[in-house]
Amino acid sequence: MDYRDTPEEAEFRASLRAWLAENIPAGWDKIEDRDEAARMQRAWHRTLYEAGYIGMSWPKEYGGRSLSPMYEAILNEEAGNLNAPRLPSVGYIGRAVFTYGSEEQKKRFLPPLLSGEAQWCQGFSEPEAGSDLASLRTLARLDGDHYVVNGQKMWTSGGQYADWCLLLARTDPDVPKHKGISAFLVSMREPGVTVRPIVLASGEAETCEVFWDDVRIPVAQRLGAPGEGWRIAMTTVAYERGPADIGFIASYRHTLRRVERLAAERGLLERPETRKKLAAAYVRGEVLRLNCMEQLSLRVSGREPGPEGSVAKLLWADAEQSLQHLAMDILGADCMTGAAGEWLGSYFTSRPVSVYGGSAQIQKNIIARMLGLPR
Ligand SMILES: Cc1cc2nc3c(=O)[nH]c(=O)nc-3n(C[C@H](O)[C@H](O)[C@H](O)COP(=O)(O)OP(=O)(O)OC[C@H]3O[C@@H](n4cnc5c(N)ncnc54)[C@H](O)[C@@H]3O)c2cc1C
């Protein structure tokens, strides 16, 4: 694939760049209050949607523009370059609904997902079911035209701000574990849903425990057939990554330049050890970029994302964690104090990158299977 922009893509990139320069909310990255940051994210989603930048690759009949995924990659790249707030990730929930949803579900759930009117979270993991997700124990018992759900979910990111949840629960305990799981589209406002934010080492509460006590879900809100939950979960996870990675690369480079400036300010740029680590960080970014471009070209040619996303996930976690580690090396004890204190928060934020979305060890298992290595 030729990675250069076509004339149409170049024109789109130029008008997008101008639009971003006008519309990125000033001072968004200085907001400290979590609720205010969540409100800013919601407003940002709305602004992007109204300008036609959300769901560009989605079919027109569901509110998209039927454009190639290249346009989303360009949006991610330009937003990352200009240090815009995080772009909303509607793709993976959207993909689950328009692959497995009934026509009625698509009409009901897709437009508010795109517009940002409805925020979603993903209720998959449980205290005893993370890597081994198929052993989840939250139970959904059929009772007339409703399911009654009981159980506990863990690490539900954004659960405290979400309006809806894509929930996995066991509907048949008597069949092999992968086959007894179903997926549900559930309002987080239902009676019986209790959300408890978890404060992480970074000081942020970006994820939650969610308790489900006798929560009633209409049968019409089951996504797909009974027992199809595992397949739906795997589709969702495969689409969590993709063109959005390009945005990560742009913001990675932005951080790398800041780390380089930190080294220069402290007179460490001439130190061979620091130079070697900075060079390695540049190489990691470039390896990740090339990997992303390859995946993007497969996506553009119509191939569904598959297990090769595990390679990108590993490269990404390694790049992000090594870079934040390098910032700690450069700052030494200064990272605990004053203006440099924000780096400690970013360091802690980088630690779970190798855990969420499937841990590094699990990604290695998937790659080993892909390569046909002995088990
Ligand atoms: C910040 C954050 C946000 C998250 N957001 C969400 C979310 O929004 N929704 C959601 O559903 N979940 C979310 N998760 C959960 C995440 O997907 C799980 O934490 C992850 O899958 C690991 O599961 P676990 O925590 O139960 O660890 P475990 O599965 O208990 O793993 C513990 C350790 O054992 C290793 N291990 C386990 N099994 C194997 C194996 N077969 N081979 C080799 N090593 C193995 C793991 O790699 C890990 O190092 C989030 C997690 C974090 C930390």
JSON list of N, CA and C in Angstrom, two decimals, residues 3 9 21 43 47 50 83 97 110 116-117 157 167-168 171 185 198 218 249 257 286 293 314 319 339 343 372:
[
{"chain": "A", "resi": 3, "resn": "TYR", "atom": "N", "xyz": [1.34, 4.67, 1.40]},
{"chain": "A", "resi": 3, "resn": "TYR", "atom": "CA", "xyz": [0.81, 5.33, 2.61]},
{"chain": "A", "resi": 3, "resn": "TYR", "atom": "C", "xyz": [0.59, 6.83, 2.44]},
{"chain": "A", "resi": 9, "resn": "GLU", "atom": "N", "xyz": [-7.82, 12.69, 0.38]},
{"chain": "A", "resi": 9, "resn": "GLU", "atom": "CA", "xyz": [-7.40, 12.57, 1.79]},
{"chain": "A", "resi": 9, "resn": "GLU", "atom": "C", "xyz": [-6.59, 13.80, 2.21]},
{"chain": "A", "resi": 21, "resn": "ALA", "atom": "N", "xyz": [-7.60, 23.20, 14.93]},
{"chain": "A", "resi": 21, "resn": "ALA", "atom": "CA", "xyz": [-6.94, 24.37, 15.51]},
{"chain": "A", "resi": 21, "resn": "ALA", "atom": "C", "xyz": [-7.97, 25.33, 16.11]},
{"chain": "A", "resi": 43, "resn": "ALA", "atom": "N", "xyz": [-18.63, 17.00, 25.88]},
{"chain": "A", "resi": 43, "resn": "ALA", "atom": "CA", "xyz": [-18.85, 18.15, 24.99]},
{"chain": "A", "resi": 43, "resn": "ALA", "atom": "C", "xyz": [-17.98, 18.01, 23.74]},
{"chain": "A", "resi": 47, "resn": "THR", "atom": "N", "xyz": [-19.06, 18.02, 19.82]},
{"chain": "A", "resi": 47, "resn": "THR", "atom": "CA", "xyz": [-18.49, 18.96, 18.84]},
{"chain": "A", "resi": 47, "resn": "THR", "atom": "C", "xyz": [-17.98, 18.19, 17.62]},
{"chain": "A", "resi": 50, "resn": "GLU", "atom": "N", "xyz": [-21.00, 16.87, 15.59]},
{"chain": "A", "resi": 50, "resn": "GLU", "atom": "CA", "xyz": [-21.70, 17.89, 14.80]},
{"chain": "A", "resi": 50, "resn": "GLU", "atom": "C", "xyz": [-20.90, 18.31, 13.58]},
{"chain": "A", "resi": 83, "resn": "ASN", "atom": "N", "xyz": [-2.34, 17.49, 20.00]},
{"chain": "A", "resi": 83, "resn": "ASN", "atom": "CA", "xyz": [-2.60, 17.29, 21.43]},
{"chain": "A", "resi": 83, "resn": "ASN", "atom": "C", "xyz": [-4.05, 17.59, 21.79]},
{"chain": "A", "resi": 97, "resn": "VAL", "atom": "N", "xyz": [-22.94, -3.85, 17.93]},
{"chain": "A", "resi": 97, "resn": "VAL", "atom": "CA", "xyz": [-24.39, -3.64, 17.69]},
{"chain": "A", "resi": 97, "resn": "VAL", "atom": "C", "xyz": [-24.71, -3.82, 16.21]},
{"chain": "A", "resi": 110, "resn": "LEU", "atom": "N", "xyz": [-27.62, 2.94, 17.87]},
{"chain": "A", "resi": 110, "resn": "LEU", "atom": "CA", "xyz": [-26.47, 3.51, 17.15]},
{"chain": "A", "resi": 110, "resn": "LEU", "atom": "C", "xyz": [-26.47, 5.04, 17.08]},
{"chain": "A", "resi": 116, "resn": "GLY", "atom": "N", "xyz": [-22.93, 10.87, 20.96]},
{"chain": "A", "resi": 116, "resn": "GLY", "atom": "CA", "xyz": [-22.35, 11.09, 22.29]},
{"chain": "A", "resi": 116, "resn": "GLY", "atom": "C", "xyz": [-23.42, 11.30, 23.35]},
{"chain": "A", "resi": 117, "resn": "GLU", "atom": "N", "xyz": [-24.68, 11.27, 22.90]},
{"chain": "A", "resi": 117, "resn": "GLU", "atom": "CA", "xyz": [-25.77, 11.45, 23.86]},
{"chain": "A", "resi": 117, "resn": "GLU", "atom": "C", "xyz": [-25.77, 10.27, 24.85]},
{"chain": "A", "resi": 157, "resn": "SER", "atom": "N", "xyz": [-14.32, 0.41, 33.00]},
{"chain": "A", "resi": 157, "resn": "SER", "atom": "CA", "xyz": [-13.80, 1.77, 32.79]},
{"chain": "A", "resi": 157, "resn": "SER", "atom": "C", "xyz": [-14.93, 2.73, 32.44]},
{"chain": "A", "resi": 167, "resn": "LEU", "atom": "N", "xyz": [-22.96, -5.72, 28.49]},
{"chain": "A", "resi": 167, "resn": "LEU", "atom": "CA", "xyz": [-22.74, -6.63, 29.62]},
{"chain": "A", "resi": 167, "resn": "LEU", "atom": "C", "xyz": [-22.69, -8.08, 29.16]},
{"chain": "A", "resi": 168, "resn": "LEU", "atom": "N", "xyz": [-21.73, -8.83, 29.71]},
{"chain": "A", "resi": 168, "resn": "LEU", "atom": "CA", "xyz": [-21.69, -10.27, 29.48]},
{"chain": "A", "resi": 168, "resn": "LEU", "atom": "C", "xyz": [-22.19, -10.97, 30.74]},
{"chain": "A", "resi": 171, "resn": "THR", "atom": "N", "xyz": [-26.05, -17.21, 30.82]},
{"chain": "A", "resi": 171, "resn": "THR", "atom": "CA", "xyz": [-27.48, -17.52, 30.73]},
{"chain": "A", "resi": 171, "resn": "THR", "atom": "C", "xyz": [-27.71, -19.03, 30.80]},
{"chain": "A", "resi": 185, "resn": "LEU", "atom": "N", "xyz": [-27.53, -5.26, 26.29]},
{"chain": "A", "resi": 185, "resn": "LEU", "atom": "CA", "xyz": [-27.40, -3.79, 26.22]},
{"chain": "A", "resi": 185, "resn": "LEU", "atom": "C", "xyz": [-28.23, -3.26, 27.38]},
{"chain": "A", "resi": 198, "resn": "ILE", "atom": "N", "xyz": [-12.93, 2.98, 41.43]},
{"chain": "A", "resi": 198, "resn": "ILE", "atom": "CA", "xyz": [-11.70, 2.49, 42.05]},
{"chain": "A", "resi": 198, "resn": "ILE", "atom": "C", "xyz": [-10.62, 3.54, 41.80]},
{"chain": "A", "resi": 218, "resn": "PRO", "atom": "N", "xyz": [-35.07, -6.27, 29.74]},
{"chain": "A", "resi": 218, "resn": "PRO", "atom": "CA", "xyz": [-36.01, -6.85, 28.77]},
{"chain": "A", "resi": 218, "resn": "PRO", "atom": "C", "xyz": [-35.29, -7.78, 27.80]},
{"chain": "A", "resi": 249, "resn": "ILE", "atom": "N", "xyz": [0.31, 6.88, 18.30]},
{"chain": "A", "resi": 249, "resn": "ILE", "atom": "CA", "xyz": [1.67, 7.15, 17.83]},
{"chain": "A", "resi": 249, "resn": "ILE", "atom": "C", "xyz": [1.94, 8.66, 17.83]},
{"chain": "A", "resi": 257, "resn": "ARG", "atom": "N", "xyz": [9.01, 13.99, 22.53]},
{"chain": "A", "resi": 257, "resn": "ARG", "atom": "CA", "xyz": [9.70, 15.29, 22.39]},
{"chain": "A", "resi": 257, "resn": "ARG", "atom": "C", "xyz": [9.79, 16.00, 23.74]},
{"chain": "A", "resi": 286, "resn": "GLU", "atom": "N", "xyz": [8.68, 4.07, 15.84]},
{"chain": "A", "resi": 286, "resn": "GLU", "atom": "CA", "xyz": [8.67, 3.84, 14.39]},
{"chain": "A", "resi": 286, "resn": "GLU", "atom": "C", "xyz": [8.21, 2.40, 14.08]},
{"chain": "A", "resi": 293, "resn": "MET", "atom": "N", "xyz": [0.47, 0.84, 10.29]},
{"chain": "A", "resi": 293, "resn": "MET", "atom": "CA", "xyz": [0.18, 1.12, 8.88]},
{"chain": "A", "resi": 293, "resn": "MET", "atom": "C", "xyz": [-0.14, -0.18, 8.15]},
{"chain": "A", "resi": 314, "resn": "LEU", "atom": "N", "xyz": [1.15, -5.47, 22.22]},
{"chain": "A", "resi": 314, "resn": "LEU", "atom": "CA", "xyz": [2.42, -5.67, 22.93]},
{"chain": "A", "resi": 314, "resn": "LEU", "atom": "C", "xyz": [3.40, -4.54, 22.66]},
{"chain": "A", "resi": 319, "resn": "ALA", "atom": "N", "xyz": [6.25, 0.31, 24.31]},
{"chain": "A", "resi": 319, "resn": "ALA", "atom": "CA", "xyz": [6.70, 1.67, 23.97]},
{"chain": "A", "resi": 319, "resn": "ALA", "atom": "C", "xyz": [6.28, 2.65, 25.06]},
{"chain": "A", "resi": 339, "resn": "ALA", "atom": "N", "xyz": [6.20, 21.07, 39.64]},
{"chain": "A", "resi": 339, "resn": "ALA", "atom": "CA", "xyz": [5.63, 20.99, 38.31]},
{"chain": "A", "resi": 339, "resn": "ALA", "atom": "C", "xyz": [5.90, 19.64, 37.65]},
{"chain": "A", "resi": 343, "resn": "TRP", "atom": "N", "xyz": [4.43, 13.98, 35.88]},
{"chain": "A", "resi": 343, "resn": "TRP", "atom": "CA", "xyz": [5.05, 12.84, 35.22]},
{"chain": "A", "resi": 343, "resn": "TRP", "atom": "C", "xyz": [4.85, 11.56, 36.02]},
{"chain": "A", "resi": 372, "resn": "GLY", "atom": "N", "xyz": [1.88, -21.19, 15.63]},
{"chain": "A", "resi": 372, "resn": "GLY", "atom": "CA", "xyz": [1.88, -22.65, 15.70]},
{"chain": "A", "resi": 372, "resn": "GLY", "atom": "C", "xyz": [2.95, -23.20, 16.63]}
]
